[in-house]
Short mmCIF file of C-alpha atoms in Angstrom, two decimals:
data_model
loop_
_atom_site.label_atom_id
_atom_site.label_comp_id
_atom_site.label_asym_id
_atom_site.label_seq_id
_atom_site.Cartn_x
_atom_site.Cartn_y
_atom_site.Cartn_z
CA MET H 1 -5.84 -15.43 -4.32
CA ARG H 2 -4.03 -12.10 -4.75
CA ASP H 3 -3.00 -12.92 -8.29
CA ALA H 4 -6.63 -13.73 -9.14
CA VAL H 5 -7.59 -10.05 -8.74
CA LEU H 6 -4.67 -8.82 -10.83
CA GLU H 7 -5.96 -7.06 -13.92
CA PRO H 8 -5.36 -8.94 -17.20
CA GLY H 9 -2.05 -8.00 -18.78
CA LYS H 10 -0.76 -6.34 -15.58
CA THR H 11 2.16 -7.54 -13.49
CA VAL H 12 3.29 -7.05 -9.90
CA THR H 13 6.31 -4.75 -9.74
CA GLY H 14 6.76 -4.60 -5.96
CA THR H 15 5.44 -5.99 -2.70
CA TYR H 16 5.90 -4.31 0.69
CA THR H 17 4.92 -5.56 4.12
CA GLY H 18 3.53 -3.12 6.62
CA ARG H 19 1.03 -2.56 9.36
CA PRO H 20 -1.50 0.07 10.25
CA PRO H 21 0.07 2.96 12.16
CA HIS H 22 -1.39 2.65 15.66
CA ALA H 23 -1.68 5.55 18.04
CA GLY H 24 0.01 4.71 21.29
CA HIS H 25 1.08 1.19 22.15
CA ASN H 26 -1.86 -1.06 21.45
CA PRO H 27 -1.23 -4.74 22.12
CA PRO H 28 -1.13 -7.08 19.10
CA THR H 29 -4.30 -8.90 18.13
CA ALA H 30 -4.84 -12.57 18.97
CA TYR H 31 -3.30 -13.39 15.58
CA GLY H 32 -0.09 -11.45 16.26
CA GLU H 33 0.87 -8.20 14.59
CA PRO H 34 -1.56 -7.14 11.88
CA GLN H 35 0.00 -7.66 8.46
CA ASP H 36 -0.78 -5.36 5.57
CA GLN H 37 0.71 -5.84 2.16
CA LEU H 38 1.07 -3.06 -0.33
CA ARG H 39 1.34 -4.41 -3.88
CA LEU H 40 2.48 -2.25 -6.75
CA THR H 41 1.46 -3.27 -10.25
CA THR H 42 1.99 -1.84 -13.69
CA HIS H 43 -1.58 -0.52 -13.39
CA GLY H 44 -1.71 0.82 -9.84
CA MET H 45 -1.54 0.07 -6.16
CA GLN H 46 -3.36 -2.53 -4.04
CA LEU H 47 -3.66 -2.65 -0.26
CA TRP H 48 -4.23 -6.08 1.27
CA GLU H 49 -5.17 -6.60 4.93
CA ARG H 50 -4.44 -10.27 5.47
CA SER H 51 -6.65 -11.91 2.77
CA VAL H 52 -8.95 -8.91 2.20
CA LEU H 53 -8.45 -6.33 -0.56
CA PRO H 54 -9.92 -3.08 0.87
CA TRP H 55 -8.83 -1.06 -2.16
CA ARG H 56 -6.96 -0.90 -5.43
CA HIS H 57 -6.54 2.22 -7.53
CA PRO H 58 -4.83 3.13 -10.80
CA TRP H 59 -1.65 5.20 -10.59
CA PRO H 60 -2.95 8.42 -12.20
CA GLU H 61 -5.70 8.69 -9.54
CA LEU H 62 -3.27 8.44 -6.60
CA ARG H 63 -1.27 10.90 -4.56
CA VAL H 64 1.44 9.19 -2.51
CA ILE H 65 3.07 11.04 0.39
CA ALA H 66 6.12 9.98 2.41
CA ASP H 67 5.77 10.70 6.13
CA GLY H 68 8.85 9.17 7.74
CA PRO H 69 8.32 5.37 7.69
CA ARG H 70 4.62 5.92 6.93
CA LEU H 71 3.18 6.00 3.45
CA ARG H 72 0.03 8.09 3.08
CA VAL H 73 -2.12 7.36 0.05
CA HIS H 74 -4.84 9.64 -1.27
CA HIS H 75 -7.29 8.65 -4.00
CA GLN H 76 -9.01 11.48 -5.84
CA GLY H 77 -8.48 13.87 -2.93
CA GLN H 78 -9.71 11.44 -0.25
CA ASP H 79 -7.55 9.61 2.30
CA ALA H 80 -7.28 6.00 1.10
CA GLY H 81 -5.01 4.88 3.93
CA THR H 82 -1.73 5.05 5.77
CA VAL H 83 0.67 2.13 6.03
CA LEU H 84 3.74 1.85 8.21
CA LEU H 85 6.17 0.01 5.91
CA GLU H 86 8.64 -2.35 7.55
CA GLN H 87 11.49 -2.53 5.03
CA PRO H 88 14.08 0.25 5.37
CA GLY H 89 13.78 2.69 2.48
CA ALA H 90 10.48 1.20 1.29
CA VAL H 91 8.56 4.47 1.53
CA GLN H 92 10.98 6.20 -0.82
CA GLU H 93 10.96 3.22 -3.21
CA VAL H 94 7.17 3.36 -3.41
CA ARG H 95 7.25 7.14 -3.94
CA ARG H 96 9.71 6.74 -6.83
CA ALA H 97 7.56 4.01 -8.41
CA ALA H 98 4.45 6.20 -8.02
CA ARG H 99 6.14 9.12 -9.79
CA ARG H 100 7.34 6.85 -12.62
CA HIS H 101 3.76 5.67 -13.17
CA GLY H 102 2.14 9.10 -13.08
CA ALA H 103 0.88 9.36 -9.50
CA GLY H 104 1.18 12.65 -7.66
#
């Protein structure tokens, strides 16, 4: 399903697993830990929450900020979301990819 929404001629350049940054210690949902997936493409960034695509934006419209293990994403000056990435070093990898593609 995720490849079906990929823009024609664009390819996936990276996929990162994460979860929403919860305040405090909330228990996991009935389905276990919430799983977000941040997908980087040659066109932009997509955020998937399980099988739902809440947003996708082109690189030049994004500002990507590293905040420890959290990645903060802003779209045209508005907060698009924050994801706590699980892979070590993933936040810096995404920041480097964003800069290469023209994001702020």
